[in-house]
Coordinates of C-alpha atoms in Angstrom, one line a residue:
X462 CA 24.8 4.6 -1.3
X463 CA 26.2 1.7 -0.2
X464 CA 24.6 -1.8 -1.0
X465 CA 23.7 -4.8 0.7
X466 CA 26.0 -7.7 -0.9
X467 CA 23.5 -10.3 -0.1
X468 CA 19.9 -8.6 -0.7
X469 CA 18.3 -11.8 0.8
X470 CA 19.2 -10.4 4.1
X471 CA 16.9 -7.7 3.7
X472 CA 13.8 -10.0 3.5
X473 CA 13.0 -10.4 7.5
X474 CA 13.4 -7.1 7.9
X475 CA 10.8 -5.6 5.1
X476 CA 8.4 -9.2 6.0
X477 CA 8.7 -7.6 9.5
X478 CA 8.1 -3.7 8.8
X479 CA 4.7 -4.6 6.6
X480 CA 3.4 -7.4 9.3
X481 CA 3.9 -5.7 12.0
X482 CA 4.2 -1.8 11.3
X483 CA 8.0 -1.8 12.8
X484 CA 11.1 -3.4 13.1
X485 CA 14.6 -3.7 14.8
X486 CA 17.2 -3.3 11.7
X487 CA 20.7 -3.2 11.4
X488 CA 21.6 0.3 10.8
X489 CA 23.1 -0.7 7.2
X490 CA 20.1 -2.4 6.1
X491 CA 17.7 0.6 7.4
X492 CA 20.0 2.9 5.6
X493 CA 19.2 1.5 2.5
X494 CA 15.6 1.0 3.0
X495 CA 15.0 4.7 4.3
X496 CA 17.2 5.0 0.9
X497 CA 14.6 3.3 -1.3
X498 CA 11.6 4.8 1.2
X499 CA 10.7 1.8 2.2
X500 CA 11.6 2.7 6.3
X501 CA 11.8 5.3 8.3
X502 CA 13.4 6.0 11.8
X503 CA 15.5 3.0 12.8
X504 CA 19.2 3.0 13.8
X505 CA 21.2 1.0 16.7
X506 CA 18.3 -0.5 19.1
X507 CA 15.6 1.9 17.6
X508 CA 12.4 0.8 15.7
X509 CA 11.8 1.4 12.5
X510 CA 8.7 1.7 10.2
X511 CA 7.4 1.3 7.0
X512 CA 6.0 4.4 5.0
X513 CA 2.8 4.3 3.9
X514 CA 4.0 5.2 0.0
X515 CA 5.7 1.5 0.3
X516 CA 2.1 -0.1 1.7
X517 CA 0.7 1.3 -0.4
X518 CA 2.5 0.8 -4.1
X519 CA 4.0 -2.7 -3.2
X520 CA 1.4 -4.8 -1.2
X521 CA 0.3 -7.2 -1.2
X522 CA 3.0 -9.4 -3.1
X523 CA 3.0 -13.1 -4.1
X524 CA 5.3 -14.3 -2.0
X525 CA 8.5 -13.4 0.6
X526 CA 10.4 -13.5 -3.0
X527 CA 8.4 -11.1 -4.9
X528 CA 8.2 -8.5 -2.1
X529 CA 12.0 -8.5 -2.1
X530 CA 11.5 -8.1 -6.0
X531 CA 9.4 -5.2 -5.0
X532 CA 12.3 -3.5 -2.6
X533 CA 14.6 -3.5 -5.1
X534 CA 12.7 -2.3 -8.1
X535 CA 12.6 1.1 -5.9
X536 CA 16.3 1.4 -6.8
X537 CA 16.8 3.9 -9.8
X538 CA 20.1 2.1 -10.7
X539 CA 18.8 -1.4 -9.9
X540 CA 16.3 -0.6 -12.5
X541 CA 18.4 0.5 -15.1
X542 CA 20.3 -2.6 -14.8
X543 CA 17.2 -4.6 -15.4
X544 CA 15.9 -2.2 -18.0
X545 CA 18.9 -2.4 -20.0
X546 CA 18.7 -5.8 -19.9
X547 CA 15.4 -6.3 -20.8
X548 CA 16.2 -3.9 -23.7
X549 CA 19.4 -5.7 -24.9
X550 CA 17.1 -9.0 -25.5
X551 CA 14.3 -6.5 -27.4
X552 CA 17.5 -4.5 -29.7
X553 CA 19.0 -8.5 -30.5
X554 CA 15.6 -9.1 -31.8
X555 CA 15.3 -6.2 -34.3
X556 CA 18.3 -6.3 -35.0
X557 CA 18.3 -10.1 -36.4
X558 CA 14.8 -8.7 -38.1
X559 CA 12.2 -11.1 -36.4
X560 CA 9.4 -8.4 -37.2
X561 CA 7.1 -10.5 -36.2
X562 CA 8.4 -11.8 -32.6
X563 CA 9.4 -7.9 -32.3
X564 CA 5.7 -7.3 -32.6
X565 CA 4.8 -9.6 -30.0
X566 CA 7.4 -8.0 -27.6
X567 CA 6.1 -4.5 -28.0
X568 CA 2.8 -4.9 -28.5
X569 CA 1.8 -7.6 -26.2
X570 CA 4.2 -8.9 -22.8
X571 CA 6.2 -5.8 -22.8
X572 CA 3.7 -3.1 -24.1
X573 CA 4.0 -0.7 -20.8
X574 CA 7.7 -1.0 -21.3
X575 CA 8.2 -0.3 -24.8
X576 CA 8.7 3.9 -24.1
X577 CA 11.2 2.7 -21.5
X578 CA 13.0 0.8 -24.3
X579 CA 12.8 4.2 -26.7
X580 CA 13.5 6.3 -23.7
X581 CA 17.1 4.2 -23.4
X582 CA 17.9 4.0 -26.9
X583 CA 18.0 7.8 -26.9
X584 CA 19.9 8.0 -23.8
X585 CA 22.4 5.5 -24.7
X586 CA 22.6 7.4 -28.5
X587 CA 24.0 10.6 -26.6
X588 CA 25.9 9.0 -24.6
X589 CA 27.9 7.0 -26.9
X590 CA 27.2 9.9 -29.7
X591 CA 25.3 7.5 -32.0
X592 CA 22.3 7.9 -34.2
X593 CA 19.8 5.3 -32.4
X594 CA 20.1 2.9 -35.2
X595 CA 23.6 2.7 -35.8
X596 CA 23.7 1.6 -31.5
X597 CA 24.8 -2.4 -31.5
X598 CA 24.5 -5.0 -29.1
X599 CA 27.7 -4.7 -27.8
X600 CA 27.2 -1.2 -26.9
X601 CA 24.4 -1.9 -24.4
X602 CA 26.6 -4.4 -23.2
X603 CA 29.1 -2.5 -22.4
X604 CA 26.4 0.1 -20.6
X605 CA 24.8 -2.9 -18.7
X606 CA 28.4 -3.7 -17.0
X607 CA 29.3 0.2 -16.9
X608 CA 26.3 0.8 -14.8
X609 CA 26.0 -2.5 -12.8
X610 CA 26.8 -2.3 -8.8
X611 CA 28.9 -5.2 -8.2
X612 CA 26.5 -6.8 -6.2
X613 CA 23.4 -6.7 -8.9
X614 CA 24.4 -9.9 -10.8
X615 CA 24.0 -11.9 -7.0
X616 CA 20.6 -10.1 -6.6
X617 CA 19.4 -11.3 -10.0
X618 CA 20.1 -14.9 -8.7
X619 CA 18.6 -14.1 -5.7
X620 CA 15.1 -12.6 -6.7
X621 CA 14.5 -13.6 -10.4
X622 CA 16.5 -17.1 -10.9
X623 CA 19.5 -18.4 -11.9
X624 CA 21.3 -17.1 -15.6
X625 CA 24.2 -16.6 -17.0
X626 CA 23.3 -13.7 -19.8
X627 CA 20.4 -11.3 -20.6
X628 CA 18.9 -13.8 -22.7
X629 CA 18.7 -16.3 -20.0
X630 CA 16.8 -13.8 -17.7
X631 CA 14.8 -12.8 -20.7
X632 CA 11.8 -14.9 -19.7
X633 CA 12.3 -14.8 -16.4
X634 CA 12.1 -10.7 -16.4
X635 CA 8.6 -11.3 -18.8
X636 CA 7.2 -13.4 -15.9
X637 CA 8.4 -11.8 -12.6
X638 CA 9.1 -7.9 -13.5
X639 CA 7.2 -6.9 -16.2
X640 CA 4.0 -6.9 -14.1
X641 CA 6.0 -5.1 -11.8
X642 CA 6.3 -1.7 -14.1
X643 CA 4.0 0.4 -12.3
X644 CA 6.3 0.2 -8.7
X645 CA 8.0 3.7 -8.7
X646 CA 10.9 4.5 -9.1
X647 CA 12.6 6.0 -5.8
X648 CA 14.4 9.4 -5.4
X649 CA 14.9 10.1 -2.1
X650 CA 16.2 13.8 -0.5
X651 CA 19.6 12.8 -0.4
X652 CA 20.2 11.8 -4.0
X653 CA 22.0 14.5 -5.9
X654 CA 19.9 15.6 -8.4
X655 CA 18.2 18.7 -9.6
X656 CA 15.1 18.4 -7.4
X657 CA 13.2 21.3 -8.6
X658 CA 13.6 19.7 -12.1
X659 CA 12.6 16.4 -11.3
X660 CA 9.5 17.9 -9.4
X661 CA 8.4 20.2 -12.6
X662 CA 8.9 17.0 -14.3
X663 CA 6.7 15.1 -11.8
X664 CA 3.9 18.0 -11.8
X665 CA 3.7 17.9 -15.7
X666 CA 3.4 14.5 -15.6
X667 CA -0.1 14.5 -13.5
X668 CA -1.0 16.9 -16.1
X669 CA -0.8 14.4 -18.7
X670 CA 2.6 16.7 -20.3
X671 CA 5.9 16.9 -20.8
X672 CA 8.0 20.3 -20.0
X673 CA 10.0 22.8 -22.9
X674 CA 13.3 23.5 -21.1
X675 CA 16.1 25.3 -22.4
X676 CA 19.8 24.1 -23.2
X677 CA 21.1 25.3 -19.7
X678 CA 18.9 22.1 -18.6
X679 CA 20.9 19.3 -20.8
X680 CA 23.1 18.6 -17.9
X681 CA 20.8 18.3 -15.0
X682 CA 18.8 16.2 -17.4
X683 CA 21.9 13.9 -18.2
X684 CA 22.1 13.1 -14.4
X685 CA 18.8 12.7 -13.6
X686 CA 18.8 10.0 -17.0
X687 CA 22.2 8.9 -15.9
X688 CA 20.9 8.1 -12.6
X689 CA 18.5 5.1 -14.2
X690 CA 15.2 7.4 -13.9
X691 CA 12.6 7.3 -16.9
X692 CA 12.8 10.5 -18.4
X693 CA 12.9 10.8 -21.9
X694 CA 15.0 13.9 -23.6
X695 CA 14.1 15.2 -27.1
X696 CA 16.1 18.1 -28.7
X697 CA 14.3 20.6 -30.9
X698 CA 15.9 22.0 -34.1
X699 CA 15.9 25.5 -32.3
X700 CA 17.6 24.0 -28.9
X701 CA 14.9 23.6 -26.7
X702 CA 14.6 20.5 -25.1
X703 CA 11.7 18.4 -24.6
X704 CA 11.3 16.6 -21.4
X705 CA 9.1 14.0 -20.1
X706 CA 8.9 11.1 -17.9
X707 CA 7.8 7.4 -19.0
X708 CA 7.6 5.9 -15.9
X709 CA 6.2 6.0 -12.2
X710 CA 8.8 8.3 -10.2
X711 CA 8.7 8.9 -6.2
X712 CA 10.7 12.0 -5.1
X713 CA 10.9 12.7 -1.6
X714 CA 11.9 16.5 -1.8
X715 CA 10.7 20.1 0.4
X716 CA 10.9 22.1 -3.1
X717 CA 7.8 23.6 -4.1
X718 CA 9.5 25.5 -7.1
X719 CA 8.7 24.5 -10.8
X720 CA 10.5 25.6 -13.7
X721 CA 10.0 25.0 -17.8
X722 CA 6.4 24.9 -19.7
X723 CA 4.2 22.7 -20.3
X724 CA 4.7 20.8 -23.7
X725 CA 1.8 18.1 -25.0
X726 CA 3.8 15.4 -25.3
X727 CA 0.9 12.6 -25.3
X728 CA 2.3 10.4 -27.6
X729 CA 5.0 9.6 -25.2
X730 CA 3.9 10.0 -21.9
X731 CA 2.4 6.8 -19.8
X732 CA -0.3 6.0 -17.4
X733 CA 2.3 4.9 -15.0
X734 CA 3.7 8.4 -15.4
X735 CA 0.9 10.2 -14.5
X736 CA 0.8 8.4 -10.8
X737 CA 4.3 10.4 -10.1
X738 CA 4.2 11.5 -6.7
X739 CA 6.7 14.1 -5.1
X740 CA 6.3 13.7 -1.3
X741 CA 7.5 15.9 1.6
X742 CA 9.7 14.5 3.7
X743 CA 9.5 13.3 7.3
X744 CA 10.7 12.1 10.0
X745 CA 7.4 11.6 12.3
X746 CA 6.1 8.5 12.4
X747 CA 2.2 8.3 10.8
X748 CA -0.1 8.0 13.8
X749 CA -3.7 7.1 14.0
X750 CA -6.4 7.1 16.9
X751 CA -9.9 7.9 17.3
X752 CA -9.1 11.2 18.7
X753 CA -7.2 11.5 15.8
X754 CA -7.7 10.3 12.6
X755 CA -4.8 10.5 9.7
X756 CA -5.1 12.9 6.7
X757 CA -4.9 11.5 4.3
X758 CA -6.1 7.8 5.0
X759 CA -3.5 5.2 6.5
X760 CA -2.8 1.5 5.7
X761 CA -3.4 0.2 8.3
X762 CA -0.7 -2.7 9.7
X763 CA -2.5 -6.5 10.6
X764 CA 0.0 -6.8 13.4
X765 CA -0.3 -10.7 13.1
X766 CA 1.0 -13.3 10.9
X767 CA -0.6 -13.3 7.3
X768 CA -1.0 -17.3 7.8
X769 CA -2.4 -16.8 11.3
X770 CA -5.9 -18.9 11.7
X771 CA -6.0 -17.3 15.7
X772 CA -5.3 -14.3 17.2
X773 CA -1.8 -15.6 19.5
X774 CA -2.6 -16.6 23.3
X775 CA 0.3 -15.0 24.6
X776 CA 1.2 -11.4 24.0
X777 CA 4.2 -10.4 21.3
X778 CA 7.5 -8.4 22.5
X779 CA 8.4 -8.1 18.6
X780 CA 5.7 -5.5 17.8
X781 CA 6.7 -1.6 18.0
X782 CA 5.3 -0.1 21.5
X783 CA 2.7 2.1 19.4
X784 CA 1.3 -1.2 18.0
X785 CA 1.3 -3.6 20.7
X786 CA -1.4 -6.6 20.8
X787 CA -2.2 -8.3 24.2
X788 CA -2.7 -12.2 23.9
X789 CA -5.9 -13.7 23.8
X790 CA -5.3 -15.1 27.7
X791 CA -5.0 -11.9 28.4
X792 CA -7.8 -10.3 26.8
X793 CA -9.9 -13.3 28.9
X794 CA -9.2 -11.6 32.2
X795 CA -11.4 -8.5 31.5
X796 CA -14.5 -11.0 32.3
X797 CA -12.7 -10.8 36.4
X798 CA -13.4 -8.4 38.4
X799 CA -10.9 -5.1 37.8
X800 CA -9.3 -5.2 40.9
X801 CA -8.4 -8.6 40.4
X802 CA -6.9 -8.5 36.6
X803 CA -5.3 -4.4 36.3
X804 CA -3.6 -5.7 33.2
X805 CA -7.1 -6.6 31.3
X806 CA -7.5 -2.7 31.5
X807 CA -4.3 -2.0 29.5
X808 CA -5.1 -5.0 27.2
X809 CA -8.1 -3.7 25.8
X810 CA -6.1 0.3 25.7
X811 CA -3.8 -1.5 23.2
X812 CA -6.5 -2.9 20.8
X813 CA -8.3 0.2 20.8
X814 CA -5.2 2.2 20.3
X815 CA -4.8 -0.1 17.5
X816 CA -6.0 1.0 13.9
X817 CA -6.9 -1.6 12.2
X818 CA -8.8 -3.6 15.5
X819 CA -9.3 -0.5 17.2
X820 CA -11.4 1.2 14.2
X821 CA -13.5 -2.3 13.9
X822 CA -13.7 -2.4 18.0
X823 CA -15.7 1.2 17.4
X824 CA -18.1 -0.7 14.8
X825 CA -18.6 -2.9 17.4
X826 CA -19.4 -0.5 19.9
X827 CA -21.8 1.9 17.7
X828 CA -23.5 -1.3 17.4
X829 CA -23.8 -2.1 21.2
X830 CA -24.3 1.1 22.1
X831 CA -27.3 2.0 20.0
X832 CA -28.6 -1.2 20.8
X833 CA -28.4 -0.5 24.6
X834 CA -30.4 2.6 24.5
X835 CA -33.5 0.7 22.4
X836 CA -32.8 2.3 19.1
X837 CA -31.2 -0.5 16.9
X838 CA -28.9 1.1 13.8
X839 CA -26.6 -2.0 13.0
X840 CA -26.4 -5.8 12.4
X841 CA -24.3 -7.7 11.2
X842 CA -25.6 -10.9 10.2
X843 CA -23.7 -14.2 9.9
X844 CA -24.5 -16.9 7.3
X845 CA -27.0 -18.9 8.8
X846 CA -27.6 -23.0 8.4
X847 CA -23.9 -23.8 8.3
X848 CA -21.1 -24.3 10.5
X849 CA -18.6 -21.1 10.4
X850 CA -15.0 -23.3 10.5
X851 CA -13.0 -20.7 9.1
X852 CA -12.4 -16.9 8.0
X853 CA -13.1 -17.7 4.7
X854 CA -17.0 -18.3 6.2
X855 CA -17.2 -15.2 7.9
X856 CA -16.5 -13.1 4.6
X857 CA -19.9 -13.8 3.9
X858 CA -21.4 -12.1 6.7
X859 CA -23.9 -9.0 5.5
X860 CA -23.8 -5.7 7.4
X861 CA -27.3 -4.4 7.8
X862 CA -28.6 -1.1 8.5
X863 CA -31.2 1.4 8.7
X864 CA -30.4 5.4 10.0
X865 CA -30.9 6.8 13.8
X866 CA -34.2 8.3 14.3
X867 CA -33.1 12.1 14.3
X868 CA -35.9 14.8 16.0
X869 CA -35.1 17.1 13.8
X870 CA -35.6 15.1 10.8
X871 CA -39.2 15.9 8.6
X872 CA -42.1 13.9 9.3
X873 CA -41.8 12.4 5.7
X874 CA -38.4 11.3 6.1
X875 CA -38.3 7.5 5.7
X876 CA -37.1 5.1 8.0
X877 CA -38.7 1.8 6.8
X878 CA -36.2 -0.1 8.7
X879 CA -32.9 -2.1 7.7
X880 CA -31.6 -2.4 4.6
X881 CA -28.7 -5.1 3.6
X882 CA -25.6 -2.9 2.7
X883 CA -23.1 -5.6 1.6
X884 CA -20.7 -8.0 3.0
X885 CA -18.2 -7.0 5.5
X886 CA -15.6 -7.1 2.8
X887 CA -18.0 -4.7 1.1
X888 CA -18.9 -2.1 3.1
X889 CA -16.1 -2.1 6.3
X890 CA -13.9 0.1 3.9
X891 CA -16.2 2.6 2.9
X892 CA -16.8 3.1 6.7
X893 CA -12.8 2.9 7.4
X894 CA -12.3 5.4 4.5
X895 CA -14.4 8.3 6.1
X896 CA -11.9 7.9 9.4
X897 CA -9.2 7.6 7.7
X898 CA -8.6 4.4 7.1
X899 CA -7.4 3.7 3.8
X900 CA -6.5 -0.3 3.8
X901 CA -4.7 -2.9 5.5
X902 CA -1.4 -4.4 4.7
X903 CA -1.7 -7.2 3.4
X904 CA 1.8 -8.5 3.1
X905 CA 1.2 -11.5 0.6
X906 CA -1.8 -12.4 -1.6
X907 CA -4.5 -14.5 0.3
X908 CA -7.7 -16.2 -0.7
X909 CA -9.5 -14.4 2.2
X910 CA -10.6 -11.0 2.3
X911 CA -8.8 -8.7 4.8
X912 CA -11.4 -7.1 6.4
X913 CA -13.7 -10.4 7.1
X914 CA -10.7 -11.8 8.4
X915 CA -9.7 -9.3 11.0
X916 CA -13.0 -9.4 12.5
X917 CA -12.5 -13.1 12.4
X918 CA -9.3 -12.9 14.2
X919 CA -10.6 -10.8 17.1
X920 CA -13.5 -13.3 17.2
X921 CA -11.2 -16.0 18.0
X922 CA -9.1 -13.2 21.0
X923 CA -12.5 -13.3 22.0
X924 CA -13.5 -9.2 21.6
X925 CA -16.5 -10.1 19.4
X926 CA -19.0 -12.9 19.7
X927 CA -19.6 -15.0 16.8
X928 CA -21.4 -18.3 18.4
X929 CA -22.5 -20.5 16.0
X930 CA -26.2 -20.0 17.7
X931 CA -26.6 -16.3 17.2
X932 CA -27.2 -14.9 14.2
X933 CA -25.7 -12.0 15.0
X934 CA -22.0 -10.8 15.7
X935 CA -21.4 -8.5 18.5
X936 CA -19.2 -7.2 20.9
X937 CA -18.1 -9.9 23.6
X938 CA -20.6 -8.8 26.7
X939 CA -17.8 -8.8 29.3
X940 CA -15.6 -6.9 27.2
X941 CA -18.2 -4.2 26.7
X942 CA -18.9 -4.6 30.3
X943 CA -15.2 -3.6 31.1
X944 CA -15.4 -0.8 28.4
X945 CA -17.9 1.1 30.7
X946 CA -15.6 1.7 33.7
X947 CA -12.6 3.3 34.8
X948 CA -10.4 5.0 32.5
X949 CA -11.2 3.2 29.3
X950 CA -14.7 4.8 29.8
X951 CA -13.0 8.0 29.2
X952 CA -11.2 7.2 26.8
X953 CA -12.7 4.8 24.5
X954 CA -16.2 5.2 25.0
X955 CA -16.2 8.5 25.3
X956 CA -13.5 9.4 23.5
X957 CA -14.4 7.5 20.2
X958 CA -18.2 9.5 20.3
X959 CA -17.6 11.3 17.2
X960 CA -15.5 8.8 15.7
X961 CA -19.0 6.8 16.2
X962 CA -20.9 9.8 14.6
X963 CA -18.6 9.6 11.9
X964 CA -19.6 6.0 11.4
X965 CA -23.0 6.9 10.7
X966 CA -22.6 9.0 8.5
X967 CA -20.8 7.2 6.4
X968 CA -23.4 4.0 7.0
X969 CA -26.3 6.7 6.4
X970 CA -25.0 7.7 2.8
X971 CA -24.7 3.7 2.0
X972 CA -28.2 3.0 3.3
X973 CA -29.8 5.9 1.4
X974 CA -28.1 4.9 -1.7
X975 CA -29.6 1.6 -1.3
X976 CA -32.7 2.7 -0.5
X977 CA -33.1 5.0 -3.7
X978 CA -31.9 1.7 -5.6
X979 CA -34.7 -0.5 -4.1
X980 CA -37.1 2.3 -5.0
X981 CA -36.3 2.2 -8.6
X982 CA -36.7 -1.3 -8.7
X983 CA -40.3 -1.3 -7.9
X984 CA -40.9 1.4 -10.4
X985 CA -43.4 -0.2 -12.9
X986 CA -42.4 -0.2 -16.5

């Protein structure tokens, strides 16, 4: 695989795929990041995007820094590089007999790393054929620069800080990577290893075990070790080998084979272990629309800027065609007459096309439409007495509720009237959950809640009305006016029916959960 020399060129590229759900690269760059399984697609002029694996391990990050800390982590060899280094630091210590500080590294700042550490020693004492304690400092040395890509020492600089040994990036690794640990380790289909191993391995390890292999396994197991994964090797007195894996490992392989038997091995195995995932590979891009909801869940792209306080007045050319976003000037010509603006039509297509605005665009719309036909279901309630000056304020709004009057429901059936369900933040991802969507990318970390801040967003593209006079936010008249003709009738009106359905359900459940609550309460003593 070949390397980028300067890894900071990588970081528009990744900032791009999580913002916006796409990106031009260069084909080098995309070949390493469908490497790592960060991207998919991509090439010379073709878009690439992120896989939802990557959204959903890495995001969201502290900074454009730390998510390139998080791309590179995905590299087996990378890893083993800073592993060894890390463990170099942690074998100086015991060696000089600092008990105590050698307490403190194990059993505090480096606690999930510590069966890494043993998992090394072992290695590096069969590969150097050494009892583990007879290993010196020089010898894992002399593995750091054996298995060291020429261009790792420029990525420390680049994503951890400036250092001239181990011991130098020491503190630096305590800070920046160790709360990194549970980031997988990436295998992807192309890397030459035993996959049918690796995926026993994987399967064991959701199990909580570790596999019993036989000798005629040593050697795939020595590559797989040798290739910077986490899997530790012990040999039994008879020759069986026992195998398990102290780390989060991602395989992207078809095999559905398994091989060995499960061995208890809970003394060794992690939590970060059990989260191994083997995925199937593809080359289809993940989809999403009412029509068609994804199975499992997506996470779902913002589109926009993470610092953006407005949704942008002029429409974007540097967002994939599936997940286009008309400007907010545009958006404004759906309140003219549709002869007169024919591009307000394909404006409004785009955000309900759109799964993150799209899905809350339905909310909106259960909420209008339900109110249209007398039989109220849905409110959601801004914070009243105060002036709303930012997205922050709008996390505060409450969702209220109370279930559609059914005919076929029994005359004792309750329906005392609305009930408050929680804040946007709250309850939006319960609903999103049951049509299948699992999150939003949030690239970096932010003081304001995602969800609250996407309906913020599309108040200010003017798609929901959030005047400081109402107490109420709802779906922009004219825009609901323009839903209810031509072919966005069809297709999001109509089409988005059962998605709406779905809605209710999932709103029903919440509302009859608090309702039960609430009953309890009053329950004298």
């Amino acid at each position: 695989m070949q390397r980028p020399q300067d890894i900071q060129q990588l970081a528009s590229a990744v900032d791009r795929l999580v913002t916006c759900g796409g990106a031009r690269i260069p084909v080098n760059s995309a070949t390493y990041l469908q490497f790592l399984g960060i991207a998919a697609g991509g090439g010379e002029n073709d878009w690439a995007w992120p896989t939802q694996s990557f959204l959903r391990t890495a995001l969201p990050a502290a900074d454009k820094t730390d998510l390139l800390r998080r791309v590179v982590i995905r590299d087996p060899q990378y890893r083993l590089h800073i592993d060894l280094s890390l463990c170099s630091v942690i074998h100086a210590v015991a060696v000089a007999e600092r008990w105590q500080r050698l307490e403190e590294l194990l059993f505090g700042a480096c606690q999930t790393l510590a069966p890494r550490f043993g998992q090394l020693l072992s290695w590096l004492a069969v590969r150097f054929d050494q009892p583990v304690r007879e290993i010196s400092t020089a010898k894992i040395q002399q593995a750091i620069s054996e298995n060291a890509h020429p261009s790792f020492v420029k990525w420390d600089v680049a994503i951890w800080g400036d250092s001239r040994s181990p011991a130098d990036l020491f503190p630096l690794l305590l800070d920046l990577y160790v709360p990194l640990n549970q980031q997988p380790f990436h295998v992807s289909e192309a890397t030459d290893v035993n996959h049918v191993l690796l995926a026993s391995l994987i399967a064991a390890a959701n199990q909580g075990e570790g596999l019993s292999l036989n000798s005629g396994d040593a050697d795939d197991l020595q590559r797989l070790q040798d290739c910077g994964l986490p899997i530790r090797v012990e040999r039994q007195p008879n020759e069986t080998l026992y195998a398990y894996i102290v780390g989060r490992i991602e395989l992207v392989s078809k095999t559905n084979d398994t091989i060995g038997e499960l061995e208890d091995v809970h003394a060794g195995l992690t939590n970060a272990a059990k989260l191994s995932d083997v995925i199937q590979p593809s080359t289809e891009r993940w989809s999403w629309s009412v029509q068609e909801w994804a199975s499992p869940g997506i996470v779902a792209p913002a589109s926009l800027e993470h610092d953006a306080v407005r949704w942008p007045q002029e429409s974007s050319a540097d967002k994939p065609e599936w997940l286009q976003l008309p400007g907010s000037e545009l958006i404004s010509t759906a309140a003219r007459r549709r002869k007169d603006s024919p591009d307000a039509d394909v404006a409004l297509q785009q955000v309900a096309a759109h799964p993150l605005y799209g899905f809350i665009l339905q909310m909106f719309l259960m909420e209008a439409l339900d109110r249209e036909l007398g039989e109220e279901t849905l409110a959601l309630a801004l914070p009243q007495n105060r002036k709303l000056e930012s997205a922050g304020d709008w996390a505060e709004t409450k969702i209220l509720y109370r279930p559609r009057d059914e005919s076929n429901e029994s005359d004792d059936a309750e329906r005392d009237g609305f009930l408050v369900l929680g804040s946007l933040d709250e309850v939006i991802p319960v609903i999103g959950r049951m049509v299948g969507i699992e999150g939003i990318a949030t690239p970096y970390r932010s003081d304001l809640m995602p969800w609250s801040r996407a309906v913020y967003l599309m108040s200010t593209a003017g798609i929901v009305d959030g005047r400081p006079h109402s107490w109420r936010l709802t779906i922009t008249s004219f825009v609901l006016d323009r839903l209810h003709g031509g072919r966005l009738m069809k297709d999001v009106i109509r089409g988005g029916r059962n998605f709406r359905d779905q809605m209710h359900i999932a709103l029903s459940e919440l509302w009859k959960e608090q309702a039960k609550n609430a009953k309890e309460e009053t329950i004298p003593a």
